Amino acid sequence: MMNEKQVIALSGQHSQLLIKVGEAPEICYWGKPVSGDVSQFINALSRPVPYGRLDKDVPMTLSPELARGLFSSPGLEGHRDGKDWAPAFAVIDIDQCADNGLALTAEDTVAGLRLVTELNLDQHDVVKVRHTLINTKAGVYQVNRFANTLPLPERANELMTYYGRWVHEFQTVRQALPQGGYQQENRRGRTSHEHYPALVAGTTHFGEQQGEVWGFHFAWSGNHRLRVDVKADGRRFMQAEAIYLPGEIALAEGESLSTPWLYASYSADGLNGMSHHFHQHVRHSILTNEMKAKTRPIHLNTWEGIYFDHDPAYIEQMASQAAEMGVERFIIDDGWFKGRNGDKAALGDWFLDESKYPNGLAPIIEHVNKLGMEFGLWFEPEMINKDSDLYRSHPEWLLAVEGYEQPTGRNQYALDLSNHDAFEFVLARLDHFLSHYNIAYIKWDMNREIVQPGHQGKASGHQQVELYYQLVDKLRAKHPLVEIESCAAGGGRIDFEVLKRTHRFWASDNNDALERQQIQRGMSYFFPPEVMGSHIGASHCHSTRRRHSINFRGLTALFGHMGIELDPVRECDEEKQGFEKYIQLHKSLRELLHTGKTLRLPADDPAHLIHAVVADDQSQAVVMVAQLAMPTNSLSGTLRLVGLNPDANYQISLVDQPNNFFEGIVSCQPAWCYEGIHLSGEWCDSVGLAMPIMDAESAILIKLEQI
Ligand code: GLA
């Protein structure tokens, strides 16, 4: 047992953790880096003990324990046949790892449990933490809850949290952190549209550029609970956990259970600073090696173009037109497999529909490849329709609890991945297609929520998620160069654990540029633009019935992993020229967009949303100003461009604007819009440029190049 208290410092570039390890580990400080003799300085934080409560100070440890008198949501709840329910762990070993991390082993010899805590701060200031519990005694240990806990300082008193639904993902809401705290629960069986598993706590009025913030992302693709507790003594902490269904986690002697990873980052520079940390972490530590160096090809996805109406000759025509516009990857979405003529049947029957494709898939793929494009195909591997050959021959493969009815979701059910044969069947079907055809990419969808995750009568919600990870891992091991997009009715399964094994997310089924501006903004807090699938849809948006100009659609899609989602054959020449123009523009900016620093810029007009990407070396930048609604006033103030090199001079030019920008409802726009301007980085940041006048639902693009 560690009797002597030891202070361990984990230091990043812009943040530091000071961890006091005695019997139990306590993070005493998490903020800006401090130097000097911190092991002495830490005594400054020794707390007083108020009257009327326990007679000694009880630290808020990395896994709070009821047995020690911490009246908080405990880090672990479980029992062994009703006993061993109040564990208290004592640290027996500290392993300081080379990667600026710690592995702490703690034991409770009475309860027969060992707890290993891994905590790491990476060079991009992202903390990751998880616990592993090992049952070291005879008898099954039933785990009810097992959480990750990180402290917050008392000055963290505001929150940014997420809510959403299908076609309305990543909506953020600001709220004061109330006494008592905040809690969200996702019980939809996947990461969910409803509660993207992340939140940000910060100091009063924290914003994009200012305030201290502590951001959290819980990397788990199933049910979760996030909470920020404020205790009666003012102390506060963030806790994240996978929700286990009754009885589903039972550890026999020697067995172990790990929590998902909780990722977190502190920034003294507001949300932009925090996002930069997470983006860098994703780029360097989450994305797989093969993907890092590869340029993200422009997509054409057939879904909103033809839906279930597949005719190979017509699809080839679509591909030819796509290639002419500069598309680099052509993806056949839902509708290609046996009996799939609508969304009511055939999921599970992963065999080509030969009535639609009498000559097979190979000629289309060859056609696509000859045009210089990669080919991609849609799957929804974990799903089954009752109207399918698969269900007719294996009704027992359905994920369900026997004896109960369950509602369908999009007319479908989920497959029981815990059933070995079902798992192997899907893996074999995917493997078949990837082995027999030149498929560079699959869109991996998951269109329903999980209602009754049951296997042989027992709850298997946790296992279903773990087996989904295994299914992807096994497929990737066989086909490491095939890229995967994660989609779940749009953005229902977007998290870091998915991203470790995939390459891109379909952010939303909503291609309406106005809606996308907000969805993409919400997503941008944690994800860099290159993993965010962002497509130009038809001018008449399918999910909202709004109409938008090609300018607004093009610039909105520009800042992600860009594609188009429509039938190019049926589009008029003017639209086609527009697609081509924005595809070329994206290609010319792609490297900057996909490697630079994302910044959400301040706007004088609340109807503006301003988004920028600045090159790492600050030599260039692109800025999009989107006018979401009518300008609030007749003039819209100044555009201040932050994040540039204050000592450098930049050539600033307007690169794209709506058709009627110079004549419509203005007599004239600011002079720089006509002829460009040279300005210093310092001027751009402190003073800015006069903002032009724009129509609602339009956007402009500005380019800055260091002179
Ligand atoms: C989901 C996806 C769409 C499309 C359809 C196909 O809704 O989000 O992009 O692939 O399924 O059925």
XYZ file of C-alpha atoms and ligand atoms in Angstrom:
719
model
C 0.000 0.000 0.000
C 1.230 3.530 -0.764
C 1.303 5.341 2.562
C 3.447 8.240 1.472
C 1.563 10.678 -0.691
C 3.293 11.311 -3.960
C 2.553 14.077 -6.442
C 2.811 13.172 -10.087
C 2.699 15.847 -12.768
C 1.554 15.049 -16.296
C 2.379 18.026 -18.494
C 1.164 18.873 -21.980
C 1.890 21.936 -24.101
C -0.942 24.012 -22.687
C -2.210 22.033 -19.734
C -1.120 20.059 -16.744
C -2.508 17.491 -14.341
C -1.243 17.197 -10.787
C -2.199 13.886 -9.256
C -1.746 13.141 -5.602
C -1.423 9.418 -5.083
C -1.705 8.047 -1.600
C -4.128 5.304 -0.801
C -6.302 6.569 -3.637
C -5.450 8.853 -6.571
C -6.817 12.387 -6.584
C -6.384 14.939 -9.357
C -5.675 18.092 -7.378
C -5.153 20.380 -10.328
C -6.036 20.370 -14.024
C -5.370 23.623 -15.818
C -2.581 25.804 -17.226
C 0.931 24.393 -16.808
C 2.765 25.484 -13.668
C 6.459 25.103 -12.962
C 8.493 24.928 -9.766
C 8.377 22.519 -6.884
C 4.766 21.440 -7.351
C 5.049 18.666 -4.776
C 5.557 21.377 -2.135
C 3.182 23.903 -3.683
C 0.392 21.365 -3.640
C 0.106 21.861 0.137
C -1.545 25.172 -0.696
C -4.595 23.140 -1.670
C -5.067 21.245 1.603
C -8.756 21.725 2.380
C -10.360 22.857 5.615
C -12.871 20.540 7.296
C -16.190 22.245 8.051
C -18.300 21.490 11.075
C -21.352 19.282 10.685
C -19.946 16.767 8.262
C -17.407 13.934 8.369
C -14.500 14.767 10.656
C -11.812 14.409 8.042
C -11.324 15.650 4.524
C -12.423 13.149 1.900
C -10.700 13.522 -1.473
C -12.606 13.323 -4.757
C -10.706 10.424 -6.285
C -10.612 9.031 -9.803
C -13.126 6.403 -8.732
C -15.209 7.823 -5.857
C -15.973 5.292 -3.149
C -18.919 5.287 -0.787
C -16.869 3.293 1.695
C -14.524 6.233 2.176
C -17.312 8.643 2.832
C -17.557 10.340 -0.510
C -21.245 11.048 -0.895
C -21.205 11.110 -4.663
C -22.168 8.846 -7.453
C -19.599 6.058 -6.902
C -17.163 4.953 -9.557
C -18.137 1.312 -9.100
C -21.335 -0.347 -7.974
C -21.636 -4.087 -7.827
C -21.864 -7.085 -5.533
C -21.001 -10.724 -5.067
C -24.199 -12.453 -4.165
C -25.230 -9.397 -2.155
C -21.805 -8.909 -0.542
C -18.636 -6.969 -1.396
C -20.809 -4.053 -2.435
C -18.835 -1.194 -0.867
C -15.303 -1.628 -2.156
C -12.459 0.678 -1.130
C -9.343 0.332 -3.183
C -5.800 1.037 -1.994
C -3.102 1.766 -4.538
C -0.375 -0.888 -4.561
C 1.562 0.039 -7.658
C 2.273 3.129 -9.731
C 3.659 2.688 -13.182
C 4.714 5.914 -14.877
C 4.585 5.138 -18.597
C 6.798 6.598 -21.280
C 3.857 8.200 -23.096
C 3.178 10.770 -20.354
C 0.824 8.396 -18.656
C 0.195 6.486 -15.497
C -1.093 3.034 -14.737
C -2.224 2.702 -11.140
C -3.081 -0.645 -9.632
C -5.273 -0.659 -6.557
C -6.669 -3.519 -4.591
C -9.475 -4.303 -2.217
C -8.439 -7.573 -0.588
C -11.708 -7.881 1.333
C -13.937 -7.616 -1.713
C -11.466 -9.534 -3.863
C -11.233 -6.880 -6.549
C -8.399 -5.160 -8.373
C -8.746 -1.827 -10.107
C -6.307 -0.654 -12.774
C -6.557 2.992 -13.800
C -4.884 4.239 -16.970
C -4.492 7.976 -17.278
C -2.598 9.730 -20.020
C -2.073 13.292 -21.217
C -0.933 13.455 -24.840
C 1.184 16.087 -26.561
C -1.997 17.726 -27.888
C -3.357 18.224 -24.370
C -5.944 15.470 -24.555
C -6.400 13.406 -21.409
C -7.653 9.870 -21.731
C -8.690 7.734 -18.822
C -10.223 4.322 -18.273
C -10.498 1.754 -15.495
C -10.276 -2.007 -15.579
C -11.829 -4.136 -12.844
C -10.569 -7.669 -12.179
C -12.399 -10.139 -9.994
C -9.694 -11.830 -7.926
C -11.880 -13.943 -5.645
C -14.085 -16.978 -6.054
C -17.689 -16.232 -6.948
C -19.227 -14.085 -9.633
C -18.957 -10.326 -9.215
C -21.997 -8.593 -10.643
C -21.209 -5.085 -11.928
C -24.098 -2.631 -11.979
C -22.165 0.555 -12.733
C -18.554 1.362 -13.565
C -17.702 4.972 -14.351
C -14.887 7.330 -15.286
C -14.635 10.382 -13.096
C -12.662 13.580 -13.627
C -12.776 16.605 -11.329
C -13.730 20.130 -12.323
C -12.713 23.267 -10.473
C -15.374 25.342 -8.696
C -15.074 28.104 -11.295
C -16.477 25.759 -13.960
C -20.050 26.944 -13.670
C -21.484 26.847 -17.187
C -22.117 23.994 -19.572
C -22.461 23.399 -23.274
C -24.375 20.170 -23.867
C -25.840 18.445 -26.908
C -29.268 17.319 -27.997
C -30.638 16.199 -31.340
C -32.727 13.843 -33.398
C -32.764 12.398 -36.915
C -31.946 15.165 -39.459
C -31.186 17.531 -36.561
C -27.934 16.291 -35.044
C -25.337 18.074 -32.897
C -27.535 20.872 -31.561
C -25.797 22.635 -28.707
C -27.356 24.305 -25.723
C -25.771 26.567 -23.151
C -26.874 26.433 -19.548
C -25.677 27.368 -16.111
C -24.361 24.410 -14.143
C -26.948 24.254 -11.373
C -26.426 23.239 -7.768
C -27.128 19.517 -7.868
C -25.724 19.157 -11.334
C -26.638 17.981 -14.805
C -27.300 14.504 -16.165
C -28.057 12.980 -19.558
C -28.894 9.389 -20.386
C -28.868 7.721 -23.748
C -30.718 4.400 -23.866
C -31.083 4.049 -27.625
C -28.522 1.293 -28.022
C -26.228 3.303 -30.286
C -24.280 6.513 -29.768
C -27.541 8.269 -30.632
C -28.752 11.429 -32.291
C -30.385 12.394 -29.022
C -27.322 12.723 -26.834
C -24.017 12.867 -28.611
C -21.758 11.680 -25.732
C -19.892 14.869 -24.992
C -20.156 18.089 -23.047
C -18.099 21.118 -22.174
C -17.866 22.839 -18.798
C -16.305 26.273 -18.480
C -15.950 29.533 -16.668
C -18.643 32.231 -16.809
C -19.441 33.299 -20.408
C -16.871 31.003 -21.948
C -16.873 31.386 -25.700
C -15.082 30.417 -28.863
C -12.024 32.518 -28.086
C -12.251 33.187 -24.393
C -12.697 31.515 -21.063
C -11.350 28.358 -19.555
C -13.055 25.201 -20.747
C -12.891 21.505 -19.920
C -14.305 19.407 -22.765
C -15.264 15.714 -22.461
C -15.960 13.056 -25.057
C -17.055 9.581 -23.988
C -15.993 7.051 -26.594
C -18.770 4.478 -26.430
C -21.291 3.550 -29.120
C -24.074 2.303 -26.867
C -26.089 3.453 -23.883
C -24.382 5.990 -21.703
C -24.856 8.318 -18.768
C -22.979 11.617 -18.463
C -23.235 13.757 -15.406
C -21.660 16.813 -13.905
C -22.271 16.829 -10.193
C -22.114 19.861 -7.950
C -21.850 18.793 -4.336
C -23.004 20.647 -1.259
C -19.384 21.662 -0.604
C -19.188 23.214 -4.083
C -16.847 20.592 -5.442
C -17.777 19.276 -8.829
C -16.834 16.462 -11.136
C -17.706 14.991 -14.498
C -18.626 11.346 -14.705
C -19.201 9.185 -17.775
C -20.273 5.578 -17.922
C -21.723 2.907 -20.165
C -25.167 1.924 -18.878
C -25.362 -1.802 -18.202
C -28.670 -3.592 -18.389
C -29.686 -5.754 -15.423
C -27.436 -8.756 -14.968
C -25.441 -8.287 -18.111
C -22.004 -7.821 -16.548
C -21.089 -10.780 -14.355
C -17.380 -11.395 -13.816
C -16.238 -14.867 -12.852
C -12.995 -15.189 -10.894
C -10.123 -13.915 -13.046
C -12.398 -12.090 -15.476
C -12.128 -8.375 -16.103
C -14.133 -5.459 -17.403
C -12.830 -2.178 -18.815
C -14.726 1.073 -19.033
C -14.731 2.835 -22.398
C -12.162 5.626 -22.705
C -13.131 9.055 -21.528
C -11.299 11.772 -23.498
C -10.992 15.255 -22.074
C -9.147 18.466 -22.704
C -8.515 21.721 -20.889
C -8.089 24.963 -22.793
C -7.420 28.434 -21.463
C -8.397 29.797 -24.904
C -12.045 28.895 -25.060
C -13.714 26.424 -27.359
C -11.437 27.043 -30.339
C -8.437 26.020 -28.248
C -10.262 22.917 -27.025
C -11.315 21.913 -30.539
C -7.769 22.242 -31.765
C -6.615 19.789 -29.094
C -9.292 17.252 -30.007
C -8.733 17.685 -33.746
C -5.007 17.104 -33.362
C -5.652 14.103 -31.167
C -8.019 12.636 -33.765
C -5.505 13.263 -36.537
C -2.548 11.757 -34.697
C -3.988 9.145 -32.367
C -7.472 8.085 -33.453
C -7.332 7.828 -37.229
C -5.658 4.739 -38.594
C -2.279 4.947 -40.257
C -3.413 4.124 -43.778
C -5.795 7.036 -43.761
C -3.506 9.737 -42.452
C -1.621 10.330 -45.652
C -4.455 9.776 -48.111
C -6.242 12.639 -49.812
C -9.968 12.405 -49.207
C -11.646 11.779 -52.579
C -14.775 13.678 -53.628
C -17.836 11.430 -53.443
C -20.967 10.952 -55.430
C -23.469 8.971 -53.375
C -26.527 7.681 -55.224
C -29.068 7.722 -52.354
C -30.948 10.971 -52.899
C -30.413 10.657 -56.648
C -32.173 7.347 -57.329
C -33.150 5.830 -53.952
C -34.189 2.191 -54.589
C -34.562 2.591 -58.336
C -31.440 0.863 -59.676
C -30.799 0.437 -63.391
C -27.161 -0.410 -64.209
C -27.139 1.427 -67.556
C -28.488 4.545 -65.885
C -26.065 4.228 -62.967
C -23.215 4.063 -65.467
C -24.504 7.270 -67.016
C -24.545 8.860 -63.555
C -20.975 7.715 -63.017
C -19.824 9.160 -66.352
C -21.335 12.517 -65.533
C -19.912 12.427 -62.021
C -16.430 11.828 -63.391
C -16.817 14.762 -65.761
C -17.550 17.019 -62.825
C -14.444 15.872 -60.993
C -15.912 13.253 -58.630
C -13.289 10.768 -57.421
C -15.348 8.057 -55.722
C -18.733 6.708 -56.788
C -20.899 4.979 -54.195
C -23.976 2.848 -54.788
C -26.218 3.285 -51.765
C -29.138 1.153 -50.547
C -31.193 -0.827 -53.109
C -28.623 -3.104 -54.824
C -29.257 -6.392 -52.991
C -31.821 -9.129 -53.480
C -35.410 -7.983 -53.041
C -34.522 -4.502 -51.806
C -37.118 -2.387 -53.607
C -38.104 -0.263 -50.659
C -37.361 0.023 -46.966
C -39.641 -2.822 -45.876
C -37.738 -5.915 -46.954
C -34.468 -7.715 -47.693
C -32.066 -6.478 -45.012
C -29.870 -9.464 -44.270
C -29.957 -10.822 -47.827
C -26.519 -9.578 -48.817
C -26.579 -11.042 -52.325
C -26.667 -8.963 -55.471
C -30.181 -8.461 -56.879
C -29.722 -10.166 -60.221
C -33.058 -8.967 -61.535
C -31.714 -5.412 -61.295
C -28.106 -6.270 -62.122
C -28.348 -9.195 -64.625
C -24.713 -8.746 -65.660
C -23.453 -8.507 -62.107
C -21.698 -5.678 -60.332
C -18.327 -6.097 -62.032
C -19.145 -4.167 -65.254
C -20.285 -1.118 -63.267
C -17.227 -1.196 -61.055
C -15.007 -1.503 -64.117
C -16.815 1.419 -65.711
C -16.337 3.506 -62.558
C -12.678 2.539 -62.278
C -12.035 3.273 -65.967
C -13.349 6.748 -65.363
C -10.619 7.121 -62.746
C -12.935 6.835 -59.742
C -12.957 4.473 -56.771
C -16.076 2.421 -56.129
C -18.046 2.178 -52.884
C -21.059 0.154 -51.720
C -23.665 0.529 -48.958
C -24.347 -2.113 -46.286
C -26.370 -2.261 -43.131
C -24.689 -5.325 -41.645
C -26.313 -5.494 -38.215
C -29.893 -5.408 -39.467
C -32.608 -7.789 -40.624
C -36.107 -7.438 -42.060
C -38.680 -10.079 -41.231
C -39.440 -10.066 -44.928
C -36.078 -11.567 -45.924
C -34.746 -15.008 -46.797
C -32.386 -14.638 -43.864
C -35.214 -14.252 -41.353
C -37.228 -17.002 -42.980
C -34.358 -19.427 -42.508
C -33.071 -18.053 -39.180
C -35.816 -16.395 -37.148
C -33.709 -17.123 -34.048
C -31.045 -14.644 -35.218
C -33.184 -11.662 -34.317
C -32.069 -9.549 -31.367
C -35.051 -9.842 -29.037
C -36.341 -11.078 -25.717
C -38.411 -14.187 -26.233
C -42.042 -13.843 -25.321
C -42.232 -10.096 -26.007
C -43.208 -8.058 -29.032
C -40.985 -5.135 -29.941
C -41.647 -2.187 -32.221
C -39.803 -2.117 -35.528
C -37.678 0.859 -36.532
C -37.771 1.722 -40.244
C -39.595 -1.638 -40.558
C -36.552 -3.555 -39.406
C -34.943 -5.402 -36.507
C -31.368 -5.920 -35.367
C -29.413 -9.147 -35.682
C -28.243 -10.855 -32.511
C -24.484 -10.521 -32.926
C -23.947 -12.693 -29.830
C -25.225 -15.540 -31.959
C -21.971 -16.860 -33.384
C -23.521 -18.099 -36.629
C -25.279 -14.790 -37.289
C -22.023 -12.898 -36.661
C -20.035 -15.190 -38.956
C -22.694 -15.022 -41.661
C -22.586 -11.222 -41.899
C -18.811 -11.178 -41.751
C -18.635 -13.738 -44.561
C -21.073 -11.783 -46.764
C -19.128 -8.539 -46.351
C -15.878 -10.396 -46.898
C -17.314 -11.944 -50.055
C -18.037 -8.575 -51.640
C -14.748 -7.027 -50.596
C -12.820 -10.067 -51.835
C -14.581 -10.419 -55.186
C -14.924 -6.822 -56.284
C -12.707 -3.799 -56.397
C -14.498 -2.029 -53.566
C -12.497 0.780 -51.983
C -15.113 1.965 -49.537
C -18.208 0.846 -47.712
C -20.910 2.942 -46.155
C -21.799 1.045 -42.962
C -25.264 2.045 -41.884
C -27.396 1.325 -38.801
C -30.884 2.653 -39.203
C -32.727 1.582 -36.101
C -32.441 1.943 -32.383
C -32.056 -1.099 -30.175
C -35.162 -1.921 -28.163
C -34.675 -5.422 -26.775
C -31.008 -6.350 -26.744
C -31.475 -9.940 -25.586
C -29.470 -13.076 -26.176
C -30.929 -16.362 -24.926
C -33.154 -14.402 -22.585
C -30.366 -12.334 -21.019
C -29.534 -8.691 -21.619
C -26.777 -8.228 -24.194
C -26.804 -4.509 -24.987
C -23.183 -4.019 -23.954
C -22.055 -7.128 -25.782
C -23.935 -6.108 -28.932
C -21.825 -2.933 -29.089
C -18.577 -4.804 -28.372
C -19.451 -7.313 -31.097
C -20.157 -4.530 -33.574
C -16.601 -3.284 -32.885
C -15.298 -6.821 -33.396
C -17.202 -7.207 -36.640
C -15.624 -4.059 -38.041
C -12.200 -5.052 -36.687
C -12.357 -8.500 -38.249
C -13.395 -7.118 -41.597
C -10.677 -4.491 -41.476
C -8.055 -7.067 -40.586
C -8.933 -8.847 -43.833
C -9.308 -5.698 -45.906
C -7.140 -3.055 -44.283
C -7.239 -0.697 -47.238
C -10.997 -0.537 -47.553
C -12.325 2.674 -46.056
C -15.479 2.703 -43.988
C -17.990 5.440 -43.420
C -20.023 5.181 -40.238
C -23.634 6.157 -40.725
C -26.653 5.535 -38.490
C -29.634 7.209 -40.122
C -27.207 10.102 -40.561
C -25.303 10.990 -37.406
C -26.559 8.383 -34.931
C -23.198 6.689 -34.347
C -20.472 9.296 -34.217
C -17.800 8.855 -31.559
C -14.049 8.277 -31.192
C -14.347 4.524 -30.637
C -16.075 4.200 -34.013
C -13.544 6.502 -35.623
C -10.664 4.265 -34.494
C -11.946 1.662 -36.938
C -13.609 3.798 -39.633
C -12.605 6.830 -41.672
C -15.522 9.152 -42.042
C -18.962 9.938 -40.632
C -22.175 10.719 -42.418
C -23.032 13.709 -40.230
C -26.716 13.877 -41.062
C -29.360 12.801 -43.558
C -30.161 16.473 -43.733
C -28.473 18.031 -46.773
C -30.252 21.356 -46.303
C -27.375 23.846 -46.227
C -29.039 26.020 -43.600
C -29.500 23.089 -41.234
C -26.085 21.713 -42.106
C -24.413 24.949 -41.010
C -25.569 24.294 -37.439
C -25.111 20.524 -37.502
C -21.563 20.860 -38.804
C -20.779 23.576 -36.310
C -21.900 21.336 -33.446
C -19.805 18.485 -34.792
C -16.772 20.721 -35.334
C -16.179 21.113 -31.598
C -14.802 17.579 -31.399
C -14.123 16.424 -34.978
C -11.829 17.834 -37.671
C -13.450 18.624 -41.030
C -11.908 15.759 -42.975
C -13.953 13.108 -41.130
C -17.249 14.917 -41.612
C -19.118 13.727 -44.710
C -20.678 16.801 -46.250
C -22.544 16.642 -49.561
C -24.138 19.084 -51.952
C -27.732 17.974 -52.336
C -30.292 18.904 -54.962
C -31.493 22.525 -54.921
C -34.817 21.348 -53.523
C -33.754 19.785 -50.232
C -35.362 16.375 -49.652
C -35.564 16.572 -45.877
C -36.860 20.125 -45.409
C -38.329 21.137 -48.822
C -36.307 24.335 -48.687
C -34.542 25.588 -51.806
C -31.000 26.903 -51.737
C -28.678 28.392 -54.309
C -25.673 26.409 -55.457
C -23.505 29.059 -53.778
C -24.930 28.346 -50.326
C -24.958 24.573 -50.826
C -21.479 24.542 -52.331
C -19.789 26.604 -49.630
C -21.556 24.692 -46.866
C -20.302 21.351 -48.198
C -16.829 22.742 -48.897
C -15.615 22.553 -45.299
C -15.972 18.798 -44.794
C -15.125 15.634 -46.662
C -17.017 16.811 -49.672
C -19.330 14.982 -52.003
C -22.503 15.325 -53.996
C -25.731 13.476 -53.295
C -28.089 13.677 -56.277
C -28.673 12.392 -59.769
C -26.334 14.394 -62.012
C -28.070 13.096 -65.160
C -31.244 14.953 -64.332
C -29.625 18.221 -63.244
C -29.623 21.262 -65.534
C -26.401 22.631 -67.021
C -26.256 25.566 -64.651
C -26.392 23.260 -61.620
C -23.819 20.939 -63.156
C -21.447 23.834 -63.716
C -21.997 24.733 -60.078
C -21.105 21.232 -58.843
C -17.993 21.295 -60.976
C -17.007 24.714 -59.691
C -17.308 23.759 -56.004
C -15.588 20.433 -56.577
C -12.647 22.280 -58.160
C -12.662 24.833 -55.357
C -12.629 22.084 -52.750
C -9.767 20.324 -54.493
C -7.746 23.527 -54.559
C -8.293 24.074 -50.829
C -8.492 20.465 -49.669
C -5.058 20.204 -48.169
C -5.486 23.375 -46.160
C -9.002 22.440 -45.020
C -7.996 18.944 -43.970
C -4.792 19.803 -42.131
C -5.287 23.330 -40.805
C -6.667 24.722 -37.584
C -10.430 25.167 -37.439
C -11.686 28.387 -35.881
C -15.232 29.506 -35.232
C -14.979 33.280 -35.508
C -16.844 35.976 -33.589
C -19.752 37.629 -35.443
C -21.264 41.044 -34.800
C -24.503 39.947 -36.434
C -26.129 37.037 -34.566
C -27.504 35.884 -37.932
C -23.941 35.140 -39.096
C -22.004 31.960 -38.670
C -18.318 32.373 -39.482
C -16.017 29.464 -39.942
C -12.301 29.554 -40.764
C -9.403 27.224 -41.325
C -5.899 28.616 -40.840
C -2.808 26.767 -42.078
C -0.536 25.374 -39.373
C 2.210 27.815 -40.353
C -0.349 30.678 -40.577
C 0.674 31.365 -44.176
C -2.881 31.080 -45.515
C -6.472 30.799 -44.390
C -9.998 30.459 -45.739
C -13.020 32.003 -44.124
C -16.689 31.345 -44.829
C -19.290 33.819 -43.704
C -22.760 32.294 -43.778
C -25.775 34.561 -43.471
C -28.311 32.275 -41.827
C -31.251 34.673 -41.577
C -32.052 38.279 -42.517
C -29.236 40.589 -41.371
C -30.184 41.898 -37.944
C -29.253 45.478 -38.855
C -28.806 47.162 -42.215
C -25.017 47.074 -41.657
C -23.385 43.994 -40.151
C -20.319 45.446 -38.385
C -16.815 44.116 -38.943
C -15.340 40.770 -39.702
C -12.470 40.064 -37.316
C -10.126 37.317 -38.422
C -8.382 35.712 -35.490
C -5.635 33.106 -35.470
C -3.326 34.765 -38.036
C 0.292 35.727 -37.532
C 0.059 39.285 -36.121
C 3.414 40.231 -37.638
C 2.656 38.981 -41.156
C 0.851 40.771 -44.005
C -1.876 39.060 -45.942
C -3.493 39.476 -49.334
C -7.226 39.158 -48.718
C -9.581 38.343 -51.558
C -13.182 37.394 -51.980
C -13.207 34.019 -53.719
C -16.883 33.198 -53.913
C -20.167 35.002 -53.401
C -23.820 34.644 -54.408
C -24.842 35.654 -57.963
C -26.531 38.891 -56.997
C -24.000 39.880 -54.349
C -22.852 43.064 -56.087
C -26.178 44.292 -57.418
C -29.233 42.795 -55.539
C -30.244 44.790 -52.510
C -27.041 46.818 -52.168
C -25.857 50.008 -53.841
C -22.297 48.918 -53.253
C -20.358 46.436 -51.144
C -17.203 47.289 -49.120
C -14.279 48.197 -51.385
C -12.181 45.148 -50.405
C -14.857 42.880 -51.904
C -14.123 44.303 -55.398
C -10.382 44.649 -55.417
C -9.063 42.742 -52.396
C -6.823 44.328 -49.752
C -3.479 43.881 -47.978
C -3.698 43.835 -44.189
C -1.544 42.765 -41.291
C -2.556 39.816 -39.167
C -2.685 42.166 -36.203
C -5.151 44.472 -38.021
C -7.320 41.531 -39.035
C -7.541 40.373 -35.445
C -7.969 43.679 -33.635
C -9.743 45.887 -36.160
C -11.096 43.736 -38.976
C -12.840 44.462 -42.272
C -16.219 45.959 -43.010
C -18.715 43.122 -43.352
C -20.597 43.090 -46.679
C -24.386 42.972 -46.934
C -25.747 39.547 -47.663
C -29.098 37.932 -48.331
C -30.462 35.368 -45.923
C -29.287 31.820 -46.687
C -26.226 32.764 -48.662
C -22.490 32.626 -48.010
C -19.186 34.121 -49.086
C -15.696 32.665 -49.103
C -12.588 34.718 -48.382
C -9.021 33.647 -48.939
C -5.996 35.035 -47.093
C -2.473 34.524 -48.322
C 0.661 35.723 -46.612
C 2.601 38.162 -48.766
C -29.920 5.938 -43.994
C -28.723 6.760 -44.376
C -28.914 7.333 -45.748
C -29.140 6.227 -46.742
C -30.309 5.374 -46.302
C -30.456 4.147 -47.174
O -31.038 6.733 -43.809
O -28.492 7.755 -43.435
O -27.812 8.110 -46.113
O -27.973 5.453 -46.848
O -30.169 4.932 -44.965
O -31.513 3.359 -46.783
